[in-house]
Short mmCIF file of C-alpha atoms and ligand atoms in Angstrom, two decimals:
data_model
loop_
_atom_site.label_atom_id
_atom_site.label_comp_id
_atom_site.label_asym_id
_atom_site.label_seq_id
_atom_site.Cartn_x
_atom_site.Cartn_y
_atom_site.Cartn_z
CA MET G 1 -2.69 -5.12 4.82
CA THR G 2 -4.73 -3.86 1.73
CA PHE G 3 -6.80 -0.45 2.06
CA THR G 4 -10.36 -2.26 2.47
CA GLU G 5 -8.89 -4.65 5.27
CA ARG G 6 -7.43 -1.55 6.86
CA LEU G 7 -10.81 0.33 6.92
CA ARG G 8 -12.32 -2.77 8.02
CA GLN G 9 -10.11 -3.03 11.27
CA ILE G 10 -10.42 0.58 11.75
CA GLN G 11 -14.17 0.73 11.73
CA GLN G 12 -14.23 -1.90 14.07
CA THR G 13 -11.77 -0.67 16.48
CA CYS G 14 -13.38 2.74 16.78
CA ASN G 15 -16.88 1.05 16.02
CA SER G 16 -17.57 4.21 13.78
CA LEU G 17 -18.69 4.36 10.45
CA LEU G 18 -18.32 8.38 10.66
CA CYS G 19 -16.24 10.45 8.50
CA ILE G 20 -16.20 14.09 8.91
CA GLY G 21 -15.77 16.30 5.94
CA LEU G 22 -13.10 19.27 6.90
CA ASP G 23 -14.13 21.58 4.20
CA PRO G 24 -13.53 24.89 5.90
CA VAL G 25 -14.74 28.19 4.63
CA LEU G 26 -12.92 31.30 6.00
CA ASP G 27 -16.10 33.63 6.64
CA LYS G 28 -18.06 30.66 8.17
CA ILE G 29 -15.62 29.72 10.74
CA PRO G 30 -16.25 31.06 14.43
CA SER G 31 -15.03 34.84 14.54
CA HIS G 32 -12.83 34.44 17.49
CA LEU G 33 -10.72 31.60 15.28
CA GLN G 34 -10.56 34.36 12.36
CA LYS G 35 -8.48 36.69 14.75
CA THR G 36 -5.62 33.94 14.99
CA GLY G 37 -2.64 33.88 12.83
CA ASP G 38 -3.75 30.37 11.36
CA PRO G 39 -7.71 30.37 11.58
CA ILE G 40 -8.22 27.43 9.25
CA VAL G 41 -5.78 25.16 10.69
CA GLU G 42 -6.92 26.20 14.32
CA PHE G 43 -10.62 25.40 13.17
CA ASN G 44 -9.52 22.12 11.85
CA LYS G 45 -7.68 21.43 15.23
CA HIS G 46 -10.69 21.96 17.28
CA ILE G 47 -12.80 19.72 15.28
CA ILE G 48 -10.09 17.03 14.79
CA GLU G 49 -9.65 17.46 18.78
CA SER G 50 -13.32 17.27 19.38
CA THR G 51 -14.26 14.08 17.37
CA SER G 52 -11.06 11.92 17.03
CA ASP G 53 -12.50 9.15 19.29
CA ILE G 54 -15.68 8.82 17.40
CA VAL G 55 -14.58 8.80 13.55
CA CYS G 56 -12.93 6.65 11.21
CA ALA G 57 -11.52 9.00 8.78
CA TYR G 58 -11.69 12.73 7.68
CA LYS G 59 -12.02 13.53 4.29
CA PHE G 60 -10.85 16.87 2.86
CA ASN G 61 -12.02 18.47 -0.10
CA LEU G 62 -9.32 19.86 -2.06
CA ALA G 63 -10.99 22.85 -3.57
CA PHE G 64 -11.41 24.33 -0.11
CA TYR G 65 -7.96 24.51 0.37
CA GLU G 66 -6.68 25.13 -3.46
CA VAL G 67 -8.92 28.11 -3.50
CA MET G 68 -6.48 30.03 -0.97
CA GLY G 69 -3.47 29.29 -2.94
CA PRO G 70 -0.40 28.58 -1.22
CA ALA G 71 -1.41 29.40 2.11
CA GLY G 72 -4.16 26.94 1.69
CA ILE G 73 -1.85 24.27 0.49
CA GLU G 74 0.21 25.15 3.54
CA ALA G 75 -3.13 24.89 6.09
CA LEU G 76 -4.10 21.31 4.63
CA GLU G 77 -0.44 20.24 5.11
CA ASP G 78 -0.73 21.30 8.83
CA SER G 79 -4.17 19.98 9.32
CA LEU G 80 -2.98 16.40 8.04
CA ASP G 81 -0.27 16.53 10.71
CA LEU G 82 -3.30 16.69 13.24
CA VAL G 83 -4.92 13.72 12.21
CA PRO G 84 -3.96 10.76 14.58
CA GLN G 85 -1.98 8.00 12.58
CA ASP G 86 -5.07 5.25 13.09
CA ILE G 87 -7.62 7.38 11.46
CA LEU G 88 -8.05 7.25 7.60
CA THR G 89 -7.42 10.46 5.41
CA ILE G 90 -9.32 10.99 2.18
CA GLY G 91 -8.41 13.65 -0.44
CA ASP G 92 -10.98 14.37 -2.15
CA GLY G 93 -10.22 16.14 -5.55
CA LYS G 94 -12.39 13.94 -7.96
CA ARG G 95 -9.20 13.83 -9.87
CA ASN G 96 -8.37 12.18 -13.34
CA ASP G 97 -6.75 12.53 -16.70
CA ILE G 98 -4.50 10.62 -19.16
CA GLY G 99 -2.51 7.86 -17.80
CA ASN G 100 0.80 9.77 -17.91
CA SER G 101 -0.98 12.85 -16.11
CA ALA G 102 -3.01 10.97 -13.77
CA GLU G 103 0.33 9.25 -12.38
CA ARG G 104 1.05 13.01 -11.35
CA TYR G 105 -2.40 13.07 -9.66
CA ALA G 106 -1.81 10.04 -7.78
CA GLU G 107 1.75 10.83 -6.49
CA MET G 108 0.47 14.43 -5.44
CA LEU G 109 -1.99 12.76 -3.39
CA PHE G 110 -0.45 9.50 -2.07
CA GLU G 111 3.20 10.39 -1.66
CA GLY G 112 2.81 14.50 -1.46
CA PHE G 113 0.18 14.65 0.78
CA GLU G 114 0.08 11.37 1.93
CA PHE G 115 -3.66 10.52 1.75
CA ASP G 116 -4.53 6.99 2.61
CA ALA G 117 -7.51 7.39 0.04
CA ALA G 118 -8.68 9.58 -2.75
CA THR G 119 -11.71 10.15 -4.81
CA VAL G 120 -11.08 9.41 -8.64
CA ASN G 121 -13.22 10.20 -11.54
CA PRO G 122 -13.71 7.01 -13.81
CA TYR G 123 -14.91 8.82 -16.89
CA MET G 124 -11.77 8.32 -18.86
CA GLY G 125 -11.29 4.72 -18.05
CA THR G 126 -8.86 2.11 -17.31
CA ASP G 127 -5.59 3.53 -18.33
CA SER G 128 -6.58 6.58 -16.15
CA VAL G 129 -7.45 4.93 -13.17
CA GLU G 130 -4.76 2.44 -12.87
CA PRO G 131 -2.35 5.08 -11.58
CA PHE G 132 -4.32 5.44 -8.26
CA ILE G 133 -4.66 1.68 -7.68
CA LYS G 134 -1.29 0.55 -8.01
CA TYR G 135 -0.34 2.23 -4.66
CA PRO G 136 0.02 -0.66 -1.92
CA GLY G 137 -2.31 0.16 1.17
CA LYS G 138 -3.93 2.99 -0.59
CA GLY G 139 -7.66 3.30 -1.86
CA ALA G 140 -9.23 4.96 -4.52
CA PHE G 141 -12.97 5.77 -4.20
CA ILE G 142 -14.50 5.92 -7.99
CA LEU G 143 -17.51 8.15 -8.57
CA ALA G 144 -20.49 6.00 -9.13
CA LEU G 145 -23.63 7.73 -8.37
CA THR G 146 -23.17 11.26 -6.73
CA SER G 147 -25.43 12.87 -4.52
CA ASN G 148 -26.02 16.05 -6.60
CA PRO G 149 -29.35 16.65 -8.91
CA GLY G 150 -26.90 16.61 -12.14
CA ALA G 151 -26.35 12.94 -11.34
CA LYS G 152 -29.41 11.99 -13.56
CA ASP G 153 -27.94 13.58 -16.44
CA PHE G 154 -25.22 11.07 -17.30
CA GLN G 155 -25.04 8.42 -14.22
CA LYS G 156 -28.52 7.41 -14.63
CA LEU G 157 -28.73 6.95 -18.67
CA LYS G 158 -29.68 3.63 -19.57
CA ILE G 159 -26.92 1.57 -21.42
CA GLY G 160 -28.58 -1.68 -22.67
CA ASP G 161 -30.15 -3.31 -19.46
CA ARG G 162 -28.20 -1.36 -16.96
CA TYR G 163 -27.38 2.54 -15.90
CA LEU G 164 -24.26 3.75 -16.57
CA TYR G 165 -23.37 3.97 -12.77
CA GLU G 166 -23.93 0.18 -12.49
CA LYS G 167 -21.44 -0.14 -15.40
CA VAL G 168 -19.32 1.83 -13.42
CA VAL G 169 -19.86 -0.08 -10.34
CA GLN G 170 -19.25 -3.17 -12.40
CA ARG G 171 -16.18 -2.25 -13.68
CA ALA G 172 -14.59 -0.86 -10.55
CA LYS G 173 -15.33 -4.44 -9.30
CA LYS G 174 -13.21 -5.88 -11.99
CA TRP G 175 -10.43 -3.45 -11.33
CA ASN G 176 -10.46 -4.29 -7.67
CA THR G 177 -8.17 -7.10 -7.71
CA GLY G 178 -5.97 -5.36 -5.19
CA ASN G 179 -8.89 -4.90 -2.56
CA ASN G 180 -8.39 -1.49 -2.44
CA ILE G 181 -11.17 0.57 -4.42
CA GLY G 182 -14.14 1.80 -3.12
CA LEU G 183 -17.30 3.51 -4.61
CA VAL G 184 -18.63 7.17 -3.96
CA VAL G 185 -22.75 7.19 -3.50
CA GLY G 186 -24.60 9.89 -2.41
CA ALA G 187 -26.98 9.55 0.75
CA THR G 188 -29.38 11.30 -1.49
CA GLN G 189 -29.70 7.96 -3.87
CA SER G 190 -30.68 5.60 -1.02
CA ARG G 191 -32.93 3.93 -2.82
CA GLU G 192 -30.41 2.96 -5.53
CA LEU G 193 -27.85 1.96 -2.94
CA ALA G 194 -29.51 -1.30 -2.07
CA GLY G 195 -28.66 -2.61 -5.48
CA ILE G 196 -25.32 -0.91 -5.58
CA ARG G 197 -24.33 -2.63 -2.25
CA LYS G 198 -25.84 -6.07 -3.97
CA LEU G 199 -23.51 -5.77 -6.77
CA ALA G 200 -20.24 -4.78 -4.65
CA SER G 201 -21.16 -6.72 -1.68
CA ASP G 202 -17.95 -6.22 0.17
CA MET G 203 -16.28 -2.75 -1.24
CA PRO G 204 -16.04 0.34 0.64
CA ILE G 205 -18.59 3.24 0.13
CA LEU G 206 -18.03 6.38 0.63
CA LEU G 207 -21.39 8.30 1.23
CA PRO G 208 -21.65 12.08 1.27
CA GLY G 209 -24.79 13.70 1.56
CA ILE G 210 -25.99 13.44 5.01
CA GLY G 211 -26.81 16.64 6.85
CA ALA G 212 -26.63 19.88 4.73
CA GLN G 213 -27.72 17.79 1.47
CA GLY G 214 -30.87 16.08 3.16
CA GLY G 215 -29.61 12.18 2.54
CA ASP G 216 -31.85 9.71 4.57
CA LEU G 217 -29.37 8.31 7.22
CA LYS G 218 -31.55 5.44 8.24
CA LYS G 219 -32.11 4.01 4.64
CA SER G 220 -28.32 4.76 3.57
CA ILE G 221 -27.37 2.40 6.60
CA GLU G 222 -29.88 -0.26 5.82
CA HIS G 223 -29.09 -0.11 2.27
CA GLY G 224 -25.30 0.52 2.27
CA CYS G 225 -23.78 -1.58 4.91
CA THR G 226 -22.34 -4.93 4.06
CA ARG G 227 -23.33 -7.94 6.21
CA LYS G 228 -20.95 -7.21 8.52
CA LYS G 229 -22.44 -3.71 8.87
CA ASP G 230 -19.32 -2.01 8.01
CA LEU G 231 -17.63 -0.65 4.95
CA LEU G 232 -19.92 1.92 4.93
CA LEU G 233 -18.15 5.47 5.42
CA ILE G 234 -20.65 8.01 6.22
CA ASN G 235 -19.39 11.67 5.33
CA VAL G 236 -20.68 14.61 7.02
CA GLY G 237 -19.40 18.05 6.74
CA ARG G 238 -21.31 21.47 7.03
CA SER G 239 -23.86 20.22 9.26
CA ILE G 240 -21.13 19.05 12.30
CA ILE G 241 -18.19 21.59 11.32
CA TYR G 242 -20.19 24.69 11.87
CA ALA G 243 -22.58 23.24 14.50
CA ASN G 244 -22.54 25.29 17.66
CA ASN G 245 -20.95 22.14 19.75
CA VAL G 246 -19.26 20.24 17.53
CA ARG G 247 -18.65 17.30 19.68
CA ASP G 248 -22.08 17.16 20.75
CA THR G 249 -23.49 16.92 17.40
CA ALA G 250 -20.88 14.53 16.19
CA LEU G 251 -21.58 12.12 19.16
CA GLU G 252 -25.44 12.51 18.32
CA VAL G 253 -24.79 11.51 14.49
CA HIS G 254 -22.41 8.70 15.62
CA ALA G 255 -25.04 7.31 18.09
CA MET G 256 -27.87 7.49 15.55
CA ILE G 257 -25.78 5.67 13.05
CA ASN G 258 -24.90 2.69 15.68
CA THR G 259 -28.25 2.74 16.34
CA TYR G 260 -29.39 2.03 12.76
CA ARG G 261 -26.79 -0.22 12.38
CA ASN G 262 -27.88 -2.30 15.35
CA VAL G 263 -24.37 -2.92 17.09
P1 OMP M 301 -21.45 18.49 3.27
O1 OMP M 301 -22.64 18.89 2.19
O2 OMP M 301 -20.99 19.50 3.57
O3 OMP M 301 -21.87 17.40 4.23
O4 OMP M 301 -20.38 18.05 2.32
C1 OMP M 301 -20.32 16.74 1.29
C2 OMP M 301 -18.68 16.83 0.95
O5 OMP M 301 -18.92 15.56 -0.09
C3 OMP M 301 -18.28 17.50 -0.18
O6 OMP M 301 -16.75 17.56 0.17
C4 OMP M 301 -18.76 17.17 -1.13
O7 OMP M 301 -17.79 17.78 -2.27
C5 OMP M 301 -18.50 15.78 -1.13
N1 OMP M 301 -19.22 14.92 -2.32
C6 OMP M 301 -20.73 15.17 -2.37
O8 OMP M 301 -21.34 16.05 -1.77
N2 OMP M 301 -21.36 14.38 -3.12
C7 OMP M 301 -20.67 13.65 -4.03
O9 OMP M 301 -21.28 12.48 -4.67
C8 OMP M 301 -19.62 13.00 -3.66
C9 OMP M 301 -18.83 13.72 -2.78
C10 OMP M 301 -17.23 13.23 -2.63
O10 OMP M 301 -16.86 12.63 -3.41
O11 OMP M 301 -16.94 13.29 -1.37
#
């Protein structure tokens, strides 16, 4: 089964497009957990146990773990072990390099940590992306149009009749012969999202930027879902993981998503 087929099946089974971003910062986690021997893992455990029936994926931004050195890497491994088998894990490191070095990044993400998918920077071109897309069953989410203000600096430069991010989408489509490539598009870019979905009608889109970054959920769903109302992965991090009641907040977001999907 290809990555995209698997994603579609998981989203259908759990009736959810919600992906929770497990990006923990020690100072921000509840004080009673800070006193435990393994605060980051306990924090992630609480979130996973509170939400695993209503999400299709968890995304781990590697910076939040790498910053803690070896202890952070161990916390990441232990947290990954807590994710049920039928939920996807995304390693978000936005990595890339020359082919020979990209091979090591892909090996680290897919064989070392055994993530189901990874975020990949396309800036270095085809040979740098190839190592990530040769793994059967694994997915590569290519940065297309990011959620941050600086996205306009390069991604929205016009090249001929197209913006750079559109060129990236077109190229990602060409690379997608294994049906295992997705795109990263920020929820703060919901106006452009419709055009991206038109260009890539059946590719997964990882959509961060809901909640803390102020992205528009309704428009993102209207513009970002496929005709089957799926293949959009709506990532929500801080506004769920630091909520007073994680489950209630996640349930609310999950319900809103399905209302806007009309399912
Ligand atoms: P919250 O803003 O806390 O919901 O988290 C957003 C997560 O998505 C962080 O891990 C970001 O690094 C990541 N992200 C973006 O916010 N914007 C992007 O354009 C791309 C990503 C990403 O690739 O995941």
